[in-house]
């Protein structure tokens, strides 16, 4: 019978229409028979298209008994001239790597969006012949071989994010690779998150460095047969992280963006990140989260206007499929849970899309409003000149209040424009449009001369900031959504 059933038809049709090749469709539909995969690409595509056109499961493919998993190189393609003449007088290991000369010659081939063509052209007999010819021409002597395949790392992104892993152990032979540490000590360095230095990567690195004669002195070839089989330590299920983005408004002057912890002690009970992420953790059934945003505001600063862009990485989520309506309802649930924050434009995004939030971050602009106090009495005319200043360059030495977590440096920033609004003899409002990364509080009071010039020096007064609001963050991400 054709390996797909009626219940697979909708999935197969969807995958084929989005550019997935027949072999990948079989994989995603759980086809574990060998025979269908051995058909040529043209045959597979034709049979699949016929199946999708039929109303019932009417097509028949011969499915002989699957071949043994241990397959000799000669059995890959019977009848290739000279392949049976490979010498049997030695043993070793060979990894066959094909160069760019095997690029697709079929310009009409629609490259699979999942396997990137690996299960299309490179499963055909012509490519297998090339591999065999490469082995024959290499001149190596061997009695058995390891056939290794190295896939492009981006295949991991295009495949499913859900992973089932089975961890095996074999206590009886655990010391087999210990001799490698004496020969290649640099390959086995302790790591914080590793229980043993004998990781797969470390062992493979040592095997690549050790000379064959040294290896044979230390380890029997062929290896001794163990008495016990491997044991299964654990079977784990995990899902790759998913990402949620949006924009948030912060209305409280007593709320940090992330947990505020000083000397191991938490200072405030919540944070912007937690107020948003707690609901996401519940709905996505995730283990943990990582919060990031386009800049950050101090605990006593509000974020108004259209909000600040943020992204949240949800680690190992058990639920990942949400409709747009469900995301809207989740956004409303977050907004109803607190009067300290509000979110908008909540949406699922890719890991790559988060880069847009950080791109050119220091070239972006931000708009603020601040309530300023001065020690001297002022009149309207005393502040009017500030509105005439454009693209003012200032030098800011790392502020004293953040010096414990930021390196000491002098950063040049630009105050693009300022507008003022007189309040009374000691107060006025200042509206600023600045380069991102500008320390606004320090621009007002000067930070003991560490920011030059500053509002105090420009007005020849002692100035301080009483209130600060972020009015806009000019980052065009994530895309705005209709309410």
Short mmCIF file of C-alpha atoms in Angstrom, two decimals:
data_model
loop_
_atom_site.label_atom_id
_atom_site.label_comp_id
_atom_site.label_asym_id
_atom_site.label_seq_id
_atom_site.Cartn_x
_atom_site.Cartn_y
_atom_site.Cartn_z
CA UNK A 1 0.00 0.00 0.00
CA UNK A 2 1.01 3.59 -0.51
CA UNK A 3 2.73 4.64 2.74
CA UNK A 4 0.38 7.57 3.38
CA UNK A 5 -3.23 7.19 4.50
CA UNK A 6 -6.31 9.36 4.16
CA UNK A 7 -5.65 10.99 7.53
CA UNK A 8 -2.23 12.11 6.22
CA UNK A 9 -3.66 13.63 3.06
CA UNK A 10 -4.35 17.13 4.41
CA UNK A 11 -0.89 17.40 6.02
CA UNK A 12 0.82 16.07 2.90
CA UNK A 13 -1.05 18.52 0.68
CA UNK A 14 -0.13 21.44 2.94
CA UNK A 15 3.55 20.45 3.07
CA UNK A 16 3.78 19.88 -0.67
CA UNK A 17 2.16 23.24 -1.40
CA UNK A 18 4.69 25.05 0.81
CA UNK A 19 7.68 23.49 -0.96
CA UNK A 20 8.46 20.36 1.07
CA UNK A 21 9.90 17.39 -0.85
CA UNK A 22 8.23 13.93 -0.85
CA UNK A 23 10.85 12.30 1.36
CA UNK A 24 10.49 15.00 4.02
CA UNK A 25 6.71 14.65 3.79
CA UNK A 26 7.11 10.93 4.47
CA UNK A 27 9.32 11.70 7.47
CA UNK A 28 6.86 14.15 8.97
CA UNK A 29 4.01 11.68 8.44
CA UNK A 30 5.93 8.96 10.29
CA UNK A 31 6.68 6.65 7.35
CA UNK A 32 9.33 4.21 8.60
CA UNK A 33 9.36 1.78 5.67
CA UNK A 34 12.55 1.80 3.57
CA UNK A 35 11.06 1.06 0.16
CA UNK A 36 9.28 4.38 -0.56
CA UNK A 37 12.43 6.35 0.19
CA UNK A 38 14.43 4.26 -2.33
CA UNK A 39 12.29 5.37 -5.27
CA UNK A 40 13.69 8.14 -7.46
CA UNK A 41 12.62 11.70 -6.78
CA UNK A 42 10.56 11.82 -9.96
CA UNK A 43 8.76 8.58 -9.09
CA UNK A 44 8.08 9.75 -5.55
CA UNK A 45 6.73 13.09 -6.67
CA UNK A 46 4.51 11.49 -9.30
CA UNK A 47 3.08 8.91 -6.90
CA UNK A 48 2.49 11.55 -4.23
CA UNK A 49 0.68 13.83 -6.65
CA UNK A 50 -1.51 10.94 -7.80
CA UNK A 51 -2.31 10.06 -4.20
CA UNK A 52 -3.34 13.61 -3.41
CA UNK A 53 -5.64 13.63 -6.45
CA UNK A 54 -7.42 10.41 -5.47
CA UNK A 55 -10.34 10.22 -3.13
CA UNK A 56 -9.26 6.97 -1.54
CA UNK A 57 -6.06 5.14 -0.77
CA UNK A 58 -5.89 3.30 -4.11
CA UNK A 59 -2.23 3.31 -5.09
CA UNK A 60 0.05 0.38 -4.37
CA UNK A 61 3.80 0.36 -4.01
CA UNK A 62 5.84 -2.79 -3.53
CA UNK A 63 7.30 -2.79 -0.07
CA UNK A 64 9.84 -5.59 0.29
CA UNK A 65 11.40 -6.44 3.60
CA UNK A 66 13.58 -3.54 4.73
CA UNK A 67 17.33 -4.09 4.39
CA UNK A 68 19.60 -4.61 7.34
CA UNK A 69 20.68 -1.43 9.09
CA UNK A 70 24.29 -2.58 8.71
CA UNK A 71 24.91 -2.06 5.04
CA UNK A 72 28.15 -2.52 3.18
CA UNK A 73 29.38 0.16 0.85
CA UNK A 74 29.23 -2.27 -2.09
CA UNK A 75 25.54 -2.87 -1.45
CA UNK A 76 24.75 0.81 -1.89
CA UNK A 77 24.97 0.40 -5.65
CA UNK A 78 25.42 -3.07 -7.09
CA UNK A 79 27.34 -3.27 -10.30
CA UNK A 80 29.51 -0.16 -10.05
CA UNK A 81 32.69 -0.98 -11.90
CA UNK A 82 35.59 -1.67 -9.62
CA UNK A 83 33.74 -1.36 -6.32
CA UNK A 84 34.10 -5.08 -5.57
CA UNK A 85 37.86 -4.72 -6.00
CA UNK A 86 38.31 -2.53 -2.91
CA UNK A 87 41.10 -4.05 -0.88
CA UNK A 88 40.26 -6.06 2.21
CA UNK A 89 43.83 -6.04 3.58
CA UNK A 90 43.51 -3.23 6.05
CA UNK A 91 41.11 -1.56 8.38
CA UNK A 92 40.39 1.99 9.29
CA UNK A 93 37.87 4.78 9.19
CA UNK A 94 36.99 7.11 6.35
CA UNK A 95 34.76 10.15 6.24
CA UNK A 96 33.66 10.96 2.71
CA UNK A 97 33.25 14.66 1.98
CA UNK A 98 31.97 15.77 -1.41
CA UNK A 99 32.94 19.18 -2.70
CA UNK A 100 30.88 21.78 -4.48
CA UNK A 101 31.20 19.97 -7.81
CA UNK A 102 28.08 17.98 -6.98
CA UNK A 103 25.79 21.00 -7.02
CA UNK A 104 22.42 20.48 -8.59
CA UNK A 105 22.46 20.19 -12.36
CA UNK A 106 18.69 20.26 -12.52
CA UNK A 107 17.89 23.96 -12.57
CA UNK A 108 14.16 23.15 -12.65
CA UNK A 109 14.28 21.36 -9.29
CA UNK A 110 12.18 23.05 -6.61
CA UNK A 111 14.52 22.90 -3.63
CA UNK A 112 12.88 21.51 -0.48
CA UNK A 113 12.28 24.16 2.19
CA UNK A 114 13.16 21.69 4.97
CA UNK A 115 16.09 19.50 3.86
CA UNK A 116 17.44 22.08 1.38
CA UNK A 117 17.68 19.41 -1.33
CA UNK A 118 19.68 16.82 0.62
CA UNK A 119 16.84 14.27 0.41
CA UNK A 120 16.17 15.15 -3.22
CA UNK A 121 19.25 14.99 -5.45
CA UNK A 122 21.67 13.49 -2.93
CA UNK A 123 19.56 10.38 -2.33
CA UNK A 124 19.60 9.51 -6.03
CA UNK A 125 21.77 6.73 -7.52
CA UNK A 126 23.94 9.18 -9.44
CA UNK A 127 25.20 10.76 -6.24
CA UNK A 128 25.76 7.38 -4.59
CA UNK A 129 27.92 6.44 -7.57
CA UNK A 130 30.00 9.58 -7.05
CA UNK A 131 30.55 8.70 -3.40
CA UNK A 132 31.64 5.19 -4.32
CA UNK A 133 33.97 6.48 -7.02
CA UNK A 134 35.46 8.94 -4.51
CA UNK A 135 36.14 6.12 -2.06
CA UNK A 136 37.70 3.97 -4.76
CA UNK A 137 39.94 6.78 -5.97
CA UNK A 138 41.11 7.61 -2.42
CA UNK A 139 43.38 4.54 -2.32
CA UNK A 140 42.60 3.65 1.31
CA UNK A 141 42.69 0.05 2.49
CA UNK A 142 39.85 -0.94 4.85
CA UNK A 143 37.62 -3.83 5.89
CA UNK A 144 34.81 -1.69 7.31
CA UNK A 145 33.90 1.95 7.37
CA UNK A 146 31.98 4.71 9.08
CA UNK A 147 29.83 6.76 6.71
CA UNK A 148 29.47 10.22 8.22
CA UNK A 149 27.21 12.99 7.03
CA UNK A 150 27.57 16.61 8.14
CA UNK A 151 24.44 18.69 7.70
CA UNK A 152 24.31 22.51 7.54
CA UNK A 153 23.45 23.88 10.99
CA UNK A 154 20.47 25.82 9.60
CA UNK A 155 18.64 22.52 9.09
CA UNK A 156 18.08 22.52 12.86
CA UNK A 157 16.09 25.73 12.48
CA UNK A 158 14.00 24.40 9.61
CA UNK A 159 13.23 21.10 11.34
CA UNK A 160 10.81 20.67 14.22
CA UNK A 161 11.75 22.38 17.47
CA UNK A 162 10.41 19.43 19.46
CA UNK A 163 13.07 16.91 20.42
CA UNK A 164 12.94 13.52 22.08
CA UNK A 165 16.32 12.41 23.40
CA UNK A 166 17.34 9.03 24.80
CA UNK A 167 20.48 9.04 26.95
CA UNK A 168 22.47 5.79 27.03
CA UNK A 169 25.26 4.76 29.39
CA UNK A 170 27.60 1.80 29.59
CA UNK A 171 29.25 1.66 33.02
CA UNK A 172 31.33 -1.41 32.16
CA UNK A 173 33.36 0.45 29.51
CA UNK A 174 33.27 3.94 31.05
CA UNK A 175 37.05 3.94 31.45
CA UNK A 176 37.77 3.09 27.81
CA UNK A 177 38.55 6.68 26.89
CA UNK A 178 40.44 7.64 30.04
CA UNK A 179 43.81 6.94 28.41
CA UNK A 180 43.11 9.82 26.01
CA UNK A 181 43.40 12.32 28.86
CA UNK A 182 47.02 11.34 29.48
CA UNK A 183 47.86 11.65 25.79
CA UNK A 184 45.83 14.83 25.09
CA UNK A 185 45.28 16.66 28.40
CA UNK A 186 44.35 19.91 26.64
CA UNK A 187 41.21 18.26 25.25
CA UNK A 188 39.76 17.48 28.67
CA UNK A 189 39.18 20.66 30.65
CA UNK A 190 36.62 20.84 33.48
CA UNK A 191 33.42 22.74 32.73
CA UNK A 192 30.90 24.09 35.24
CA UNK A 193 27.85 22.44 33.69
CA UNK A 194 29.49 19.07 32.89
CA UNK A 195 29.65 16.20 35.36
CA UNK A 196 32.56 14.61 33.51
CA UNK A 197 35.37 15.94 31.32
CA UNK A 198 34.89 12.99 28.98
CA UNK A 199 32.26 14.57 26.78
CA UNK A 200 31.62 13.36 23.24
CA UNK A 201 33.17 16.52 21.81
CA UNK A 202 36.29 16.20 23.98
CA UNK A 203 36.80 12.54 23.08
CA UNK A 204 36.36 13.23 19.34
CA UNK A 205 38.85 16.10 19.59
CA UNK A 206 41.39 13.82 21.27
CA UNK A 207 40.87 11.05 18.71
CA UNK A 208 41.60 13.52 15.93
CA UNK A 209 44.88 14.51 17.60
CA UNK A 210 46.26 11.16 18.71
CA UNK A 211 48.58 9.27 16.39
CA UNK A 212 47.34 5.89 15.18
CA UNK A 213 50.36 4.02 16.58
CA UNK A 214 49.81 5.62 20.00
CA UNK A 215 46.14 4.72 19.89
CA UNK A 216 46.88 1.06 19.09
CA UNK A 217 49.33 0.84 22.01
CA UNK A 218 46.68 2.06 24.44
CA UNK A 219 43.51 0.44 23.14
CA UNK A 220 42.84 -3.07 21.74
CA UNK A 221 41.85 -3.35 18.09
CA UNK A 222 39.32 -4.79 17.66
CA UNK A 223 37.81 -3.82 21.06
CA UNK A 224 36.99 -6.49 23.64
CA UNK A 225 33.38 -7.63 23.80
CA UNK A 226 31.56 -6.33 26.89
CA UNK A 227 29.41 -8.52 29.13
CA UNK A 228 26.46 -6.13 29.46
CA UNK A 229 24.45 -4.02 27.05
CA UNK A 230 23.96 -0.27 27.40
CA UNK A 231 21.47 1.06 29.89
CA UNK A 232 19.03 3.89 29.28
CA UNK A 233 19.67 6.68 31.76
CA UNK A 234 16.74 8.84 30.75
CA UNK A 235 14.27 9.66 28.04
CA UNK A 236 13.70 13.38 27.75
CA UNK A 237 11.28 15.53 25.79
CA UNK A 238 12.15 19.16 25.10
CA UNK A 239 10.97 21.94 22.83
CA UNK A 240 13.01 24.77 21.40
CA UNK A 241 12.34 28.23 22.76
CA UNK A 242 9.56 30.37 21.31
CA UNK A 243 9.58 34.16 21.33
CA UNK A 244 6.86 36.68 22.11
CA UNK A 245 7.26 40.39 21.42
CA UNK A 246 5.27 43.55 21.96
CA UNK A 247 5.45 47.02 23.45
CA UNK A 248 4.83 47.91 27.09
CA UNK A 249 3.78 51.03 28.95
CA UNK A 250 4.90 51.47 32.55
CA UNK A 251 2.77 53.77 34.71
CA UNK A 252 4.37 53.20 38.10
CA UNK A 253 7.31 55.13 39.58
CA UNK A 254 8.06 52.25 41.92
CA UNK A 255 8.54 49.37 39.50
CA UNK A 256 11.86 48.15 38.02
CA UNK A 257 12.06 46.70 34.53
CA UNK A 258 13.70 43.50 35.81
CA UNK A 259 13.97 42.09 39.37
CA UNK A 260 15.82 44.60 41.55
CA UNK A 261 18.30 42.63 43.64
CA UNK A 262 21.10 44.26 45.64
CA UNK A 263 23.62 42.13 47.58
CA UNK A 264 21.38 39.12 47.13
CA UNK A 265 18.34 40.87 48.60
CA UNK A 266 15.26 41.68 46.56
CA UNK A 267 14.15 45.29 46.95
CA UNK A 268 10.73 45.34 45.27
CA UNK A 269 8.18 42.57 44.92
CA UNK A 270 7.71 42.65 41.15
CA UNK A 271 9.01 43.98 37.83
CA UNK A 272 7.80 44.78 34.33
CA UNK A 273 9.27 41.56 32.96
CA UNK A 274 7.59 39.42 35.60
CA UNK A 275 4.18 41.09 35.32
CA UNK A 276 4.17 40.23 31.61
CA UNK A 277 5.99 36.90 31.63
CA UNK A 278 4.10 35.27 34.51
CA UNK A 279 1.02 35.03 32.31
CA UNK A 280 3.03 33.81 29.32
CA UNK A 281 4.70 31.10 31.40
CA UNK A 282 1.29 29.81 32.44
CA UNK A 283 -0.29 29.83 28.99
CA UNK A 284 2.75 28.46 27.14
CA UNK A 285 3.52 26.02 29.98
CA UNK A 286 7.16 27.07 29.80
CA UNK A 287 9.89 26.40 32.34
CA UNK A 288 11.42 29.87 32.46
CA UNK A 289 11.83 33.09 30.51
CA UNK A 290 14.41 35.64 29.41
CA UNK A 291 13.30 39.25 29.08
CA UNK A 292 14.94 41.83 26.80
CA UNK A 293 13.93 45.25 25.53
CA UNK A 294 15.03 48.25 23.50
CA UNK A 295 16.78 50.07 26.33
CA UNK A 296 15.51 50.33 29.90
CA UNK A 297 14.07 52.93 32.22
CA UNK A 298 14.91 53.50 35.88
CA UNK A 299 12.60 52.24 38.58
CA UNK A 300 11.12 55.74 39.11
CA UNK A 301 10.63 56.53 35.40
CA UNK A 302 7.37 55.99 33.54
CA UNK A 303 7.16 54.81 29.92
CA UNK A 304 4.26 56.42 28.11
CA UNK A 305 3.28 57.01 24.47
CA UNK A 306 3.26 53.91 22.29
CA UNK A 307 5.48 52.04 24.73
CA UNK A 308 8.89 50.36 24.70
CA UNK A 309 9.58 47.32 22.45
CA UNK A 310 10.29 44.10 24.32
CA UNK A 311 10.86 40.42 23.56
CA UNK A 312 10.50 37.40 25.81
CA UNK A 313 12.18 34.04 25.23
CA UNK A 314 10.06 31.22 26.65
CA UNK A 315 12.25 28.26 27.51
CA UNK A 316 11.01 24.71 26.84
CA UNK A 317 7.35 25.56 26.24
CA UNK A 318 4.87 22.67 26.22
CA UNK A 319 2.24 24.62 24.29
CA UNK A 320 3.28 26.58 21.19
CA UNK A 321 0.26 26.84 18.91
CA UNK A 322 -1.90 29.93 19.43
CA UNK A 323 -4.38 31.66 17.20
CA UNK A 324 -4.22 35.43 16.78
CA UNK A 325 -7.41 35.67 18.80
CA UNK A 326 -5.87 33.69 21.67
CA UNK A 327 -2.86 36.03 21.68
CA UNK A 328 -5.22 39.02 21.84
CA UNK A 329 -7.02 37.44 24.78
CA UNK A 330 -3.68 36.79 26.48
CA UNK A 331 -2.72 40.44 26.00
CA UNK A 332 -6.02 41.52 27.55
CA UNK A 333 -5.44 39.17 30.46
CA UNK A 334 -2.06 40.78 31.14
CA UNK A 335 -3.55 44.27 30.93
CA UNK A 336 -6.41 43.41 33.28
CA UNK A 337 -4.06 41.96 35.89
CA UNK A 338 -2.22 45.18 36.82
CA UNK A 339 -2.61 48.94 36.67
CA UNK A 340 1.16 49.36 36.69
CA UNK A 341 1.75 48.20 33.11
CA UNK A 342 -0.06 47.70 29.82
CA UNK A 343 1.09 45.82 26.72
CA UNK A 344 0.17 46.21 23.06
CA UNK A 345 1.04 44.55 19.74
CA UNK A 346 1.65 41.22 21.49
CA UNK A 347 2.70 38.62 18.90
CA UNK A 348 4.78 35.52 18.24
CA UNK A 349 8.10 36.27 16.51
CA UNK A 350 11.19 34.37 15.40
CA UNK A 351 14.56 34.48 17.12
CA UNK A 352 16.02 36.24 14.08
CA UNK A 353 13.36 38.97 14.19
CA UNK A 354 14.46 40.03 17.67
CA UNK A 355 17.63 41.39 16.07
CA UNK A 356 15.55 44.23 14.61
CA UNK A 357 15.00 45.48 18.15
CA UNK A 358 18.74 45.89 18.72
CA UNK A 359 19.81 47.00 15.24
CA UNK A 360 21.27 50.49 15.25
CA UNK A 361 20.07 50.94 18.82
CA UNK A 362 22.34 53.89 19.58
CA UNK A 363 21.35 55.63 16.33
CA UNK A 364 17.68 55.59 17.33
CA UNK A 365 16.06 58.52 19.10
CA UNK A 366 13.98 58.72 22.26
CA UNK A 367 11.72 61.46 23.54
CA UNK A 368 11.42 62.41 27.21
CA UNK A 369 9.60 64.86 29.44
CA UNK A 370 11.13 65.95 32.74
CA UNK A 371 10.06 68.14 35.65
CA UNK A 372 13.06 70.31 36.57
CA UNK A 373 13.81 72.16 39.84
CA UNK A 374 16.27 75.04 40.08
CA UNK A 375 17.80 76.55 43.20
CA UNK A 376 17.46 80.10 41.82
CA UNK A 377 14.20 81.72 40.92
CA UNK A 378 13.55 81.74 37.21
CA UNK A 379 11.31 83.56 34.76
CA UNK A 380 9.99 82.38 31.40
CA UNK A 381 12.74 84.27 29.59
CA UNK A 382 15.40 82.33 31.52
CA UNK A 383 14.45 79.02 29.88
CA UNK A 384 13.36 80.13 26.40
CA UNK A 385 16.89 79.89 24.96
CA UNK A 386 16.93 76.12 25.51
CA UNK A 387 14.36 75.67 22.74
CA UNK A 388 16.78 77.24 20.27
CA UNK A 389 19.54 74.69 20.90
CA UNK A 390 19.72 71.94 18.26
CA UNK A 391 21.91 68.81 18.06
CA UNK A 392 23.86 69.65 21.19
CA UNK A 393 26.82 67.29 21.71
CA UNK A 394 27.47 66.31 25.30
CA UNK A 395 30.16 64.13 26.89
CA UNK A 396 28.95 61.77 29.59
CA UNK A 397 31.32 59.95 31.88
CA UNK A 398 29.76 56.78 33.23
CA UNK A 399 27.31 57.98 35.92
CA UNK A 400 28.22 57.32 39.53
CA UNK A 401 24.91 55.53 40.11
CA UNK A 402 25.68 52.83 37.50
CA UNK A 403 29.46 52.71 37.85
CA UNK A 404 29.19 49.48 39.84
CA UNK A 405 27.78 47.64 36.79
CA UNK A 406 29.06 49.64 33.80
CA UNK A 407 32.69 50.18 32.71
CA UNK A 408 34.18 53.64 33.17
CA UNK A 409 34.08 55.47 29.84
CA UNK A 410 33.23 58.82 28.28
CA UNK A 411 30.36 58.58 25.79
CA UNK A 412 29.39 61.34 23.38
CA UNK A 413 25.65 61.73 22.96
CA UNK A 414 23.44 64.18 21.06
CA UNK A 415 20.52 66.21 22.39
CA UNK A 416 18.63 66.75 19.14
CA UNK A 417 16.08 69.26 20.43
CA UNK A 418 14.54 70.73 23.58
CA UNK A 419 11.29 72.53 24.39
CA UNK A 420 10.35 74.14 27.70
CA UNK A 421 7.14 74.87 29.60
CA UNK A 422 7.31 77.29 32.54
CA UNK A 423 5.64 76.05 35.77
CA UNK A 424 6.67 78.46 38.56
CA UNK A 425 9.70 80.30 39.94
CA UNK A 426 11.58 77.09 40.71
CA UNK A 427 10.08 74.55 38.28
CA UNK A 428 9.69 74.03 34.55
CA UNK A 429 9.04 71.12 32.22
CA UNK A 430 11.65 70.10 29.70
CA UNK A 431 10.80 68.04 26.62
CA UNK A 432 13.83 66.43 24.97
CA UNK A 433 14.52 64.39 21.86
CA UNK A 434 17.85 62.63 22.30
CA UNK A 435 20.09 59.96 20.93
CA UNK A 436 19.34 56.58 22.50
CA UNK A 437 21.65 55.80 25.39
CA UNK A 438 21.66 59.34 26.81
CA UNK A 439 21.56 59.58 30.59
CA UNK A 440 18.82 62.20 31.02
CA UNK A 441 19.06 62.64 34.78
CA UNK A 442 22.77 63.36 34.52
CA UNK A 443 22.20 65.79 31.65
CA UNK A 444 19.96 67.77 34.01
CA UNK A 445 22.00 67.86 37.23
CA UNK A 446 25.48 67.29 35.77
CA UNK A 447 26.50 64.35 38.00
CA UNK A 448 29.16 66.44 39.80
CA UNK A 449 30.57 67.65 36.50
CA UNK A 450 30.73 64.20 34.88
CA UNK A 451 28.26 65.27 32.14
CA UNK A 452 29.24 68.39 30.21
CA UNK A 453 27.46 70.56 29.30
CA UNK A 454 24.30 70.05 31.37
CA UNK A 455 21.12 72.01 32.13
CA UNK A 456 22.66 73.43 35.31
CA UNK A 457 25.74 74.74 33.51
CA UNK A 458 23.74 76.06 30.55
CA UNK A 459 21.44 78.05 32.86
CA UNK A 460 24.12 78.83 35.48
CA UNK A 461 21.99 77.31 38.24
CA UNK A 462 21.88 74.17 40.34
CA UNK A 463 19.29 71.99 38.68
CA UNK A 464 17.78 68.65 39.58
CA UNK A 465 15.19 66.36 38.09
CA UNK A 466 12.04 65.55 40.04
CA UNK A 467 10.13 63.43 37.52
CA UNK A 468 11.07 61.76 34.24
CA UNK A 469 8.86 60.09 31.64
CA UNK A 470 9.79 58.28 28.44
CA UNK A 471 7.38 59.68 25.85
CA UNK A 472 8.48 57.58 22.85
CA UNK A 473 11.04 54.99 21.77
CA UNK A 474 11.53 55.41 18.03
CA UNK A 475 12.10 51.77 17.11
CA UNK A 476 9.80 50.51 14.36
CA UNK A 477 9.43 47.01 15.81
CA UNK A 478 7.51 44.84 16.41
CA UNK A 479 4.94 45.53 13.69
CA UNK A 480 1.86 47.38 14.95
CA UNK A 481 -1.30 45.26 15.11
CA UNK A 482 -4.91 46.26 14.75
CA UNK A 483 -6.78 46.36 18.04
#
